[in-house]
Amino acid sequence: MSSALRSAIQQSRRSAFARTARFASTSAKAPTLKERLADLIPAEIENVKATRAAHGKKSFGPVLVDQLYGGMRGLPALIWDGSVLDAEEGIRFRGKTIPEIQEALPKAPGGSEPLPEGLFWLLVTGEIPTQEQVTALSKDWAARSSIPSFVEELLDRCPPTLHPMSQFSLAVTALNHDSAFAKAYAQGVSKKDYWQPTFEDAMDLIAKLPNIAGRIFRNVYGGGKLPAIEADKDYSYNLAKLLGYADKPEFVELLRLYITIHSDHEGGNVSAHTGKLVGSALSDPFLAFAASLNGLAGPLHGLANQEVLVWLRKMQSKIGENPTDDAVREYVWSTLKAGQVVPGYGHAVLRKTDPRYMAQREFALKHLPDDPMFKLVSQIYNIVPNVLLEAGKAKNPWPNVDAHSGVLLTHYGLDQMNFYTVLFGVSRAFGVAAQLIWDRALGAPIERPKSYSTEAIKKMFQDKQ
C-alpha cells in the first residue's frame, strides 16, 4: 500500500470516529465500552463503504512469485484496524506510538505504566478512555474471570510435562462450551447483530485468561492453591497475584507494560492472522483465539524471547558476567560462523530498533540498571548491529521486542522460560479479540485466497519473457 493511500484511509477512519465522538466529560455518566462501540459501528460501516467505493478497484501493485514462496512477505491482503506497523517508525496503536500511549492511557494509582484495559479500549474504539471507564472495565473483567469447573479439571489432569502452551490452547478451546456467539448463531441471530455476542465472548475470553494462566503456572511449577481474583484491582495486578508476584509492585508495573506492548502488532503475524482467519469462518472467539495460541507456540513466533535468554546464558557461561566488548563481539561472530542467528535481532517488517524494545529498555534503566543480565543486553545492543551489518546477515540488524523481555521477567524471579509464551498469549488476546469484534460488526467475509502449484506457475509463465 502506498504511504499516501494508507494515510488517507487512516485519516478517513479517524474522521469517522471523530464525527460520532461523545466524550464522557459531556455526559452525566460515561458510556460503557459496549455502548461506545454501538455508537461507533454505524459510522464505521459507512466509512468502509465510502473507502471501497473510492478505492475498491485500485491496485496495490504487482504480486511477485517470490512472495508466494517467501511466506507472503509484504503482500497486502488483510484489513486490521487496531494497529499498523511501519518499517521505519514501528507500531502505532490506532495511530498512536508507544510513547504516546504510555503518556495518554490511564494508570493504576501510584503507577506509571499504562493499564492494558485502556489499551483494549483504544484498540476497540480508537479513543483514549477516562480513568472511570478503565476502572469499570477492570471490574467487568474481574466479574467475568471465573472459569468452568470442568475446565479447571481439564487443566488439573494435564501432566506437568505437557507444555504450558498446549494446556493454554486446550483450556481456551474448552471455553467454547459457553460461547455466547455459538449459542446466538444456533438460534438464528441476525448477521448485523453478530458483533454483540462476539463482544461478550471477547470480553469473557480476556477476563478468564489470568485464571487459566495462573492455574497452569501453579500446576506445572508449584505454588499451592490458586488465590481469588480481587474485584477492585486491575487486570495486571490480578494476573501477578495468580502467578504469586502481587507482593512485587515493580513486577506488576512490568506486566502492565508487557501486556500493553505485546497486545497487537498488526494483522500479518502468525497469531493475529490465524485468529482472524479462523474467525472468518464464524468460529467463535474462543476457537479462533485457541488457533492463534497454537500459532504463537511455534519457535519462529512466540518462543523467541526464551531463545534469547538461552543464548545470553550460554554467552555468560562462556565469557563471564562482565565481559569486554571484544569478548562479546567474538562470541557474536562465533554464533554467526556456526550457521546460527543472533536471537532477538532483526524483524520481518521493521528496519529500525523495535519501539517495544526501547520501552522495555527504559523500564530497565529506571528499575534495574545494575542487573548483570541487563548490562549484558545493553552491551550487546551497542555491538551486534555493527557485526550483523558487517556480516551482511540482516536487512534490519536492530533488536526486536524479544531481545529484552525475558531478561526483565527473570530479574523478578519468573525464570520458568516455557511459561513466557503464555504471557505473550495473554497479551495477544487483546489485539485479536478487538479485531474479531470489528470483523463481525463490519460483516467481514470468510477468507479464501487463491493458491497455485509450482507446476501451475511454471505453465503460467512458460511462454512469457
Short mmCIF file of C-alpha atoms in Angstrom, two decimals:
data_model
loop_
_atom_site.label_atom_id
_atom_site.label_comp_id
_atom_site.label_asym_id
_atom_site.label_seq_id
_atom_site.Cartn_x
_atom_site.Cartn_y
_atom_site.Cartn_z
CA MET A 1 0.00 0.00 0.00
CA SER A 2 1.34 3.43 -0.86
CA SER A 3 2.03 5.74 2.07
CA ALA A 4 -0.40 8.30 0.63
CA LEU A 5 -3.25 5.81 0.38
CA ARG A 6 -2.50 4.44 3.86
CA SER A 7 -2.55 7.96 5.31
CA ALA A 8 -5.80 8.77 3.52
CA ILE A 9 -7.52 5.66 4.87
CA GLN A 10 -6.26 6.25 8.41
CA GLN A 11 -7.40 9.88 8.27
CA SER A 12 -10.80 8.79 6.98
CA ARG A 13 -11.19 6.39 9.88
CA ARG A 14 -10.12 8.98 12.43
CA SER A 15 -12.59 11.45 10.96
CA ALA A 16 -15.39 8.89 11.14
CA PHE A 17 -14.67 8.25 14.79
CA ALA A 18 -14.42 11.97 15.48
CA ARG A 19 -17.77 12.71 13.84
CA THR A 20 -19.52 10.36 16.24
CA ALA A 21 -17.45 11.18 19.32
CA ARG A 22 -19.35 11.65 22.54
CA PHE A 23 -16.88 12.12 25.33
CA ALA A 24 -17.58 11.17 28.93
CA SER A 25 -16.91 14.71 30.19
CA THR A 26 -20.02 15.97 28.40
CA SER A 27 -22.41 13.37 29.78
CA ALA A 28 -23.69 12.56 33.23
CA LYS A 29 -22.42 9.01 33.00
CA ALA A 30 -19.52 7.69 30.94
CA PRO A 31 -20.66 5.12 28.38
CA THR A 32 -19.52 1.54 28.77
CA LEU A 33 -17.25 0.03 26.16
CA LYS A 34 -20.15 -1.82 24.54
CA GLU A 35 -22.29 1.32 24.48
CA ARG A 36 -19.47 3.34 22.94
CA LEU A 37 -18.87 0.63 20.35
CA ALA A 38 -22.55 0.58 19.42
CA ASP A 39 -22.31 4.33 18.78
CA LEU A 40 -19.27 3.93 16.54
CA ILE A 41 -20.31 0.99 14.37
CA PRO A 42 -22.84 2.73 12.05
CA ALA A 43 -20.35 5.46 11.10
CA GLU A 44 -17.56 2.96 10.52
CA ILE A 45 -19.79 0.84 8.29
CA GLU A 46 -20.38 3.94 6.16
CA ASN A 47 -16.66 4.77 6.26
CA VAL A 48 -15.77 1.33 4.89
CA LYS A 49 -18.42 1.64 2.20
CA ALA A 50 -17.03 5.02 1.16
CA THR A 51 -13.44 3.73 1.18
CA ARG A 52 -14.36 0.78 -1.00
CA ALA A 53 -16.38 2.98 -3.37
CA ALA A 54 -13.44 5.37 -3.75
CA HIS A 55 -10.57 2.89 -3.81
CA GLY A 56 -12.01 -0.61 -4.21
CA LYS A 57 -10.85 -1.09 -7.82
CA LYS A 58 -7.38 0.35 -7.29
CA SER A 59 -4.30 -1.86 -7.23
CA PHE A 60 -1.60 -2.06 -4.58
CA GLY A 61 0.83 -3.10 -7.28
CA PRO A 62 2.18 -6.36 -8.69
CA VAL A 63 2.30 -9.66 -6.81
CA LEU A 64 5.64 -11.39 -7.26
CA VAL A 65 6.07 -15.15 -7.49
CA ASP A 66 8.77 -14.87 -4.84
CA GLN A 67 6.15 -13.55 -2.41
CA LEU A 68 4.15 -16.76 -2.76
CA TYR A 69 7.21 -18.85 -1.95
CA GLY A 70 8.52 -16.41 0.67
CA GLY A 71 5.79 -16.55 3.29
CA MET A 72 3.72 -13.83 1.57
CA ARG A 73 6.13 -11.21 2.95
CA GLY A 74 4.88 -7.74 2.21
CA LEU A 75 1.79 -8.98 0.37
CA PRO A 76 -1.15 -6.65 1.11
CA ALA A 77 -4.02 -8.97 1.95
CA LEU A 78 -5.69 -8.03 5.24
CA ILE A 79 -7.68 -5.31 6.97
CA TRP A 80 -6.54 -4.85 10.57
CA ASP A 81 -7.81 -1.79 12.39
CA GLY A 82 -6.12 -1.89 15.79
CA SER A 83 -2.55 -1.26 14.74
CA VAL A 84 -0.34 -0.56 11.75
CA LEU A 85 3.36 -1.45 11.60
CA ASP A 86 5.62 0.95 9.74
CA ALA A 87 9.05 -0.31 8.73
CA GLU A 88 10.76 2.87 9.89
CA GLU A 89 8.82 4.06 12.93
CA GLY A 90 7.42 0.80 14.32
CA ILE A 91 3.96 0.05 15.66
CA ARG A 92 1.14 2.54 16.07
CA PHE A 93 -1.97 1.59 18.04
CA ARG A 94 -4.89 3.39 16.40
CA GLY A 95 -2.40 5.95 15.13
CA LYS A 96 -0.56 6.39 18.44
CA THR A 97 3.07 5.42 19.12
CA ILE A 98 4.14 3.51 22.21
CA PRO A 99 5.48 6.64 23.96
CA GLU A 100 2.20 8.40 23.19
CA ILE A 101 0.06 5.66 24.70
CA GLN A 102 2.40 5.43 27.70
CA GLU A 103 1.65 9.08 28.34
CA ALA A 104 -2.03 9.17 27.42
CA LEU A 105 -3.55 5.96 28.80
CA PRO A 106 -4.81 5.84 32.39
CA LYS A 107 -2.53 4.41 35.07
CA ALA A 108 -3.11 2.48 38.27
CA PRO A 109 -2.98 4.54 41.50
CA GLY A 110 0.69 5.19 42.15
CA GLY A 111 1.72 3.53 38.87
CA SER A 112 3.46 4.98 35.84
CA GLU A 113 2.81 2.34 33.16
CA PRO A 114 -0.40 2.24 31.07
CA LEU A 115 -3.19 -0.09 32.11
CA PRO A 116 -3.89 -2.75 29.45
CA GLU A 117 -7.59 -2.13 29.99
CA GLY A 118 -7.09 1.31 28.48
CA LEU A 119 -5.17 -0.14 25.55
CA PHE A 120 -8.05 -2.54 24.81
CA TRP A 121 -10.49 0.38 24.88
CA LEU A 122 -8.24 2.22 22.44
CA LEU A 123 -7.97 -0.80 20.12
CA VAL A 124 -11.74 -1.21 20.04
CA THR A 125 -12.85 2.42 19.81
CA GLY A 126 -9.85 4.45 18.61
CA GLU A 127 -10.30 6.67 21.67
CA ILE A 128 -8.42 7.24 24.92
CA PRO A 129 -10.71 6.20 27.78
CA THR A 130 -11.23 8.03 31.03
CA GLN A 131 -9.97 6.68 34.34
CA GLU A 132 -13.59 5.91 35.22
CA GLN A 133 -14.09 3.86 32.07
CA VAL A 134 -10.90 1.88 32.64
CA THR A 135 -11.84 1.18 36.26
CA ALA A 136 -15.24 -0.07 35.12
CA LEU A 137 -13.55 -2.34 32.57
CA SER A 138 -11.25 -3.76 35.28
CA LYS A 139 -14.28 -4.55 37.43
CA ASP A 140 -16.16 -6.08 34.50
CA TRP A 141 -13.27 -8.41 33.69
CA ALA A 142 -12.88 -9.38 37.34
CA ALA A 143 -16.59 -10.24 37.47
CA ARG A 144 -16.25 -12.44 34.34
CA SER A 145 -12.98 -14.10 35.40
CA SER A 146 -14.08 -17.46 36.79
CA ILE A 147 -13.63 -20.50 34.58
CA PRO A 148 -15.99 -23.50 34.45
CA SER A 149 -15.22 -26.33 36.86
CA PHE A 150 -14.74 -28.79 34.00
CA VAL A 151 -12.04 -26.53 32.53
CA GLU A 152 -10.33 -26.45 35.92
CA GLU A 153 -10.47 -30.24 35.96
CA LEU A 154 -9.07 -30.45 32.43
CA LEU A 155 -6.07 -28.39 33.48
CA ASP A 156 -5.60 -30.24 36.77
CA ARG A 157 -5.49 -33.56 34.91
CA CYS A 158 -2.85 -32.39 32.45
CA PRO A 159 0.58 -33.91 33.16
CA PRO A 160 3.10 -31.25 34.19
CA THR A 161 5.23 -32.41 31.26
CA LEU A 162 2.62 -31.10 28.79
CA HIS A 163 3.89 -27.76 27.50
CA PRO A 164 2.11 -24.78 29.11
CA MET A 165 1.06 -23.52 25.67
CA SER A 166 -0.62 -26.83 24.86
CA GLN A 167 -2.54 -26.58 28.12
CA PHE A 168 -3.40 -22.96 27.39
CA SER A 169 -4.82 -23.79 23.97
CA LEU A 170 -6.75 -26.74 25.37
CA ALA A 171 -8.40 -24.62 28.06
CA VAL A 172 -9.31 -21.75 25.72
CA THR A 173 -10.82 -24.20 23.23
CA ALA A 174 -12.92 -25.70 26.03
CA LEU A 175 -14.38 -22.27 26.87
CA ASN A 176 -16.30 -22.63 23.60
CA HIS A 177 -18.76 -24.68 25.70
CA ASP A 178 -20.31 -21.43 26.95
CA SER A 179 -19.86 -19.27 23.85
CA ALA A 180 -22.49 -16.56 23.51
CA PHE A 181 -21.82 -16.33 19.77
CA ALA A 182 -22.18 -20.08 19.17
CA LYS A 183 -25.47 -20.05 21.06
CA ALA A 184 -26.78 -16.95 19.27
CA TYR A 185 -25.78 -18.30 15.86
CA ALA A 186 -27.60 -21.58 16.55
CA GLN A 187 -30.68 -19.54 17.44
CA GLY A 188 -30.55 -17.59 14.17
CA VAL A 189 -29.16 -14.20 15.27
CA SER A 190 -29.23 -11.55 12.54
CA LYS A 191 -25.93 -11.01 10.75
CA LYS A 192 -25.98 -7.32 11.63
CA ASP A 193 -26.01 -8.29 15.30
CA TYR A 194 -23.13 -10.80 15.14
CA TRP A 195 -20.87 -8.30 16.87
CA GLN A 196 -22.87 -8.30 20.10
CA PRO A 197 -22.36 -11.95 21.16
CA THR A 198 -18.85 -11.73 19.71
CA PHE A 199 -18.21 -8.80 22.03
CA GLU A 200 -19.44 -10.80 25.02
CA ASP A 201 -17.22 -13.75 24.11
CA ALA A 202 -14.23 -11.45 23.58
CA MET A 203 -14.73 -9.88 26.99
CA ASP A 204 -15.13 -13.30 28.63
CA LEU A 205 -12.05 -14.60 26.83
CA ILE A 206 -9.76 -11.82 28.05
CA ALA A 207 -11.25 -11.91 31.54
CA LYS A 208 -10.69 -15.64 32.02
CA LEU A 209 -7.10 -15.82 30.76
CA PRO A 210 -5.45 -14.89 34.10
CA ASN A 211 -7.23 -17.74 35.89
CA ILE A 212 -6.20 -20.16 33.15
CA ALA A 213 -2.61 -18.92 33.08
CA GLY A 214 -2.35 -18.92 36.87
CA ARG A 215 -3.70 -22.44 37.17
CA ILE A 216 -1.27 -23.73 34.54
CA PHE A 217 1.64 -22.00 36.27
CA ARG A 218 0.88 -23.45 39.69
CA ASN A 219 0.13 -26.93 38.35
CA VAL A 220 3.39 -27.07 36.41
CA TYR A 221 5.76 -25.15 38.66
CA GLY A 222 4.14 -25.39 42.10
CA GLY A 223 2.93 -22.60 44.33
CA GLY A 224 -0.10 -24.06 46.07
CA LYS A 225 -3.76 -23.26 45.70
CA LEU A 226 -4.77 -20.57 43.24
CA PRO A 227 -5.88 -17.40 45.09
CA ALA A 228 -9.02 -15.47 44.22
CA ILE A 229 -9.07 -12.52 41.86
CA GLU A 230 -9.68 -9.20 43.62
CA ALA A 231 -12.69 -7.36 42.23
CA ASP A 232 -11.28 -3.91 42.97
CA LYS A 233 -7.85 -4.48 41.37
CA ASP A 234 -6.70 -4.08 37.80
CA TYR A 235 -6.09 -6.90 35.31
CA SER A 236 -2.30 -6.95 35.61
CA TYR A 237 -2.34 -6.94 39.40
CA ASN A 238 -4.66 -9.93 39.42
CA LEU A 239 -2.53 -11.82 36.90
CA ALA A 240 0.55 -11.11 39.02
CA LYS A 241 -1.31 -12.32 42.10
CA LEU A 242 -2.32 -15.59 40.46
CA LEU A 243 1.32 -16.15 39.47
CA GLY A 244 2.46 -15.39 43.03
CA TYR A 245 4.02 -11.97 42.40
CA ALA A 246 1.48 -9.48 43.73
CA ASP A 247 3.90 -8.55 46.52
CA LYS A 248 6.31 -7.11 43.93
CA PRO A 249 4.89 -3.75 42.77
CA GLU A 250 7.59 -3.36 40.12
CA PHE A 251 6.67 -6.73 38.62
CA VAL A 252 3.03 -5.64 38.49
CA GLU A 253 4.14 -2.49 36.66
CA LEU A 254 6.20 -4.64 34.30
CA LEU A 255 3.13 -6.76 33.49
CA ARG A 256 1.15 -3.61 32.70
CA LEU A 257 3.83 -2.56 30.24
CA TYR A 258 4.40 -6.09 28.91
CA ILE A 259 0.73 -6.77 28.12
CA THR A 260 0.29 -3.35 26.54
CA ILE A 261 3.22 -3.55 24.12
CA HIS A 262 2.66 -7.24 23.24
CA SER A 263 -1.08 -6.85 22.68
CA ASP A 264 -1.10 -6.16 18.95
CA HIS A 265 1.38 -5.93 16.06
CA GLU A 266 -0.91 -5.52 13.05
CA GLY A 267 -2.61 -8.46 11.38
CA GLY A 268 0.01 -10.27 9.33
CA ASN A 269 1.88 -12.11 12.09
CA VAL A 270 1.01 -15.77 12.61
CA SER A 271 -1.09 -15.47 15.77
CA ALA A 272 -3.07 -12.43 14.65
CA HIS A 273 -3.72 -13.70 11.13
CA THR A 274 -4.66 -17.17 12.40
CA GLY A 275 -7.25 -15.71 14.76
CA LYS A 276 -8.72 -13.56 12.01
CA LEU A 277 -8.73 -16.45 9.52
CA VAL A 278 -10.46 -18.90 11.85
CA GLY A 279 -12.88 -16.20 13.00
CA SER A 280 -13.80 -15.50 9.37
CA ALA A 281 -15.42 -18.95 9.26
CA LEU A 282 -17.65 -17.70 12.12
CA SER A 283 -15.86 -19.83 14.65
CA ASP A 284 -16.43 -18.11 17.98
CA PRO A 285 -13.64 -16.07 19.64
CA PHE A 286 -12.61 -18.97 21.89
CA LEU A 287 -11.99 -21.30 18.95
CA ALA A 288 -10.37 -18.52 16.93
CA PHE A 289 -8.00 -17.50 19.70
CA ALA A 290 -7.12 -21.08 20.57
CA ALA A 291 -5.91 -21.36 16.98
CA SER A 292 -3.92 -18.14 17.49
CA LEU A 293 -2.24 -19.72 20.50
CA ASN A 294 -1.22 -22.78 18.51
CA GLY A 295 0.49 -20.46 16.02
CA LEU A 296 2.09 -18.44 18.80
CA ALA A 297 3.58 -21.61 20.26
CA GLY A 298 5.81 -22.06 17.21
CA PRO A 299 9.54 -21.42 17.71
CA LEU A 300 9.59 -18.83 14.91
CA HIS A 301 6.91 -16.74 16.62
CA GLY A 302 6.30 -16.81 20.35
CA LEU A 303 9.32 -18.75 21.59
CA ALA A 304 11.88 -16.18 20.50
CA ASN A 305 12.24 -14.46 23.87
CA GLN A 306 13.29 -17.65 25.64
CA GLU A 307 15.74 -18.41 22.83
CA VAL A 308 17.32 -15.01 23.54
CA LEU A 309 17.64 -15.87 27.22
CA VAL A 310 19.22 -19.25 26.47
CA TRP A 311 21.73 -17.57 24.15
CA LEU A 312 22.58 -14.93 26.76
CA ARG A 313 23.13 -17.54 29.45
CA LYS A 314 25.38 -19.56 27.17
CA MET A 315 27.35 -16.41 26.47
CA GLN A 316 27.72 -15.67 30.18
CA SER A 317 28.88 -19.20 30.92
CA LYS A 318 31.49 -18.94 28.18
CA ILE A 319 32.88 -15.41 28.64
CA GLY A 320 31.80 -14.48 32.17
CA GLU A 321 29.44 -11.94 33.75
CA ASN A 322 31.45 -8.81 32.97
CA PRO A 323 32.92 -9.47 29.54
CA THR A 324 34.87 -6.99 27.47
CA ASP A 325 33.39 -5.63 24.27
CA ASP A 326 35.93 -7.65 22.32
CA ALA A 327 34.82 -10.86 24.06
CA VAL A 328 31.18 -10.17 23.27
CA ARG A 329 32.00 -9.33 19.67
CA GLU A 330 33.97 -12.54 19.29
CA TYR A 331 31.10 -14.59 20.74
CA VAL A 332 28.61 -12.97 18.35
CA TRP A 333 30.87 -13.81 15.41
CA SER A 334 31.22 -17.40 16.64
CA THR A 335 27.41 -17.67 16.66
CA LEU A 336 27.18 -16.49 13.06
CA LYS A 337 30.08 -18.64 11.87
CA ALA A 338 28.34 -21.68 13.37
CA GLY A 339 25.44 -21.05 10.97
CA GLN A 340 23.13 -19.72 13.70
CA VAL A 341 21.25 -16.46 14.01
CA VAL A 342 21.63 -13.94 16.81
CA PRO A 343 18.25 -14.29 18.56
CA GLY A 344 16.32 -11.12 19.24
CA TYR A 345 17.76 -9.20 16.31
CA GLY A 346 16.04 -8.48 13.00
CA HIS A 347 12.36 -8.36 12.07
CA ALA A 348 10.27 -9.31 9.04
CA VAL A 349 8.94 -5.76 8.67
CA LEU A 350 10.88 -3.36 10.89
CA ARG A 351 14.01 -1.63 9.63
CA LYS A 352 14.96 0.10 12.88
CA THR A 353 15.14 -0.66 16.60
CA ASP A 354 11.77 -2.00 17.75
CA PRO A 355 9.99 0.67 19.86
CA ARG A 356 8.82 -2.17 22.11
CA TYR A 357 12.46 -2.96 22.84
CA MET A 358 13.08 0.68 23.72
CA ALA A 359 10.06 0.78 26.06
CA GLN A 360 11.44 -2.22 27.94
CA ARG A 361 14.92 -0.71 27.97
CA GLU A 362 13.57 2.46 29.56
CA PHE A 363 11.81 0.34 32.18
CA ALA A 364 15.07 -1.48 32.94
CA LEU A 365 17.06 1.75 33.17
CA LYS A 366 14.52 3.01 35.69
CA HIS A 367 14.08 -0.10 37.82
CA LEU A 368 17.06 -2.44 37.37
CA PRO A 369 20.02 -0.53 35.94
CA ASP A 370 22.59 -2.68 37.76
CA ASP A 371 21.17 -6.07 36.84
CA PRO A 372 24.06 -8.09 35.29
CA MET A 373 21.92 -9.55 32.52
CA PHE A 374 20.50 -6.14 31.62
CA LYS A 375 24.04 -4.77 31.44
CA LEU A 376 24.92 -7.56 29.02
CA VAL A 377 21.83 -6.82 26.91
CA SER A 378 22.86 -3.15 26.78
CA GLN A 379 26.39 -4.10 25.81
CA ILE A 380 25.11 -6.37 23.06
CA TYR A 381 22.85 -3.57 21.80
CA ASN A 382 25.96 -1.49 21.09
CA ILE A 383 27.82 -4.35 19.37
CA VAL A 384 25.51 -6.70 17.48
CA PRO A 385 24.09 -4.29 14.85
CA ASN A 386 27.55 -3.44 13.53
CA VAL A 387 28.54 -7.11 13.44
CA LEU A 388 25.37 -8.05 11.54
CA LEU A 389 25.89 -5.22 9.07
CA GLU A 390 29.48 -6.28 8.54
CA ALA A 391 28.40 -9.88 8.05
CA GLY A 392 25.61 -8.88 5.66
CA LYS A 393 23.22 -11.12 7.58
CA ALA A 394 20.25 -8.88 8.15
CA LYS A 395 18.24 -6.17 6.40
CA ASN A 396 17.39 -4.99 9.88
CA PRO A 397 20.29 -5.52 12.32
CA TRP A 398 18.47 -3.87 15.22
CA PRO A 399 16.91 -5.52 18.31
CA ASN A 400 13.26 -6.51 18.43
CA VAL A 401 10.92 -6.93 21.40
CA ASP A 402 12.21 -10.42 22.22
CA ALA A 403 15.76 -9.19 22.85
CA HIS A 404 14.67 -7.75 26.19
CA SER A 405 11.51 -9.25 27.69
CA GLY A 406 12.99 -12.46 29.10
CA VAL A 407 15.68 -10.53 30.97
CA LEU A 408 13.05 -8.38 32.70
CA LEU A 409 10.93 -11.37 33.74
CA THR A 410 13.98 -13.22 35.04
CA HIS A 411 15.06 -10.26 37.15
CA TYR A 412 11.89 -10.53 39.21
CA GLY A 413 12.22 -14.30 39.64
CA LEU A 414 9.98 -15.53 36.83
CA ASP A 415 12.60 -17.76 35.22
CA GLN A 416 10.31 -20.56 34.00
CA MET A 417 11.03 -19.92 30.33
CA ASN A 418 8.45 -22.36 28.95
CA PHE A 419 5.81 -20.14 30.53
CA TYR A 420 6.89 -16.95 28.78
CA THR A 421 4.81 -17.65 25.68
CA VAL A 422 1.72 -17.98 27.87
CA LEU A 423 2.23 -14.37 28.98
CA PHE A 424 2.66 -13.41 25.33
CA GLY A 425 -0.61 -15.24 24.60
CA VAL A 426 -2.50 -13.41 27.34
CA SER A 427 -1.30 -10.16 25.80
CA ARG A 428 -2.04 -11.05 22.18
CA ALA A 429 -5.68 -11.81 23.08
CA PHE A 430 -6.32 -8.07 23.31
CA GLY A 431 -5.48 -7.37 19.67
CA VAL A 432 -7.11 -10.49 18.24
CA ALA A 433 -10.30 -10.00 20.26
CA ALA A 434 -10.64 -6.36 19.22
CA GLN A 435 -10.32 -7.25 15.54
CA LEU A 436 -12.77 -10.15 15.79
CA ILE A 437 -15.38 -7.77 17.18
CA TRP A 438 -14.91 -5.35 14.29
CA ASP A 439 -14.83 -8.12 11.70
CA ARG A 440 -18.27 -9.24 12.78
CA ALA A 441 -19.55 -5.66 13.07
CA LEU A 442 -18.42 -4.89 9.53
CA GLY A 443 -19.60 -8.19 8.05
CA ALA A 444 -16.14 -9.39 7.02
CA PRO A 445 -16.43 -12.44 4.73
CA ILE A 446 -14.72 -15.78 5.07
CA GLU A 447 -11.10 -15.65 3.89
CA ARG A 448 -10.37 -17.57 0.69
CA PRO A 449 -7.16 -16.53 -1.08
CA LYS A 450 -6.09 -18.22 -4.32
CA SER A 451 -3.30 -20.80 -4.25
CA TYR A 452 -1.11 -22.16 -7.06
CA SER A 453 1.09 -25.20 -7.50
CA THR A 454 4.68 -24.89 -8.68
CA GLU A 455 3.70 -26.57 -11.94
CA ALA A 456 0.85 -24.10 -12.45
CA ILE A 457 3.26 -21.19 -12.01
CA LYS A 458 5.73 -22.66 -14.48
CA LYS A 459 2.96 -23.18 -17.00
CA MET A 460 1.61 -19.66 -16.45
CA PHE A 461 4.94 -18.06 -17.42
CA GLN A 462 6.38 -20.62 -19.82
CA ASP A 463 5.69 -18.52 -22.94
CA LYS A 464 6.39 -15.15 -21.31
CA GLN A 465 9.69 -13.34 -21.04
#
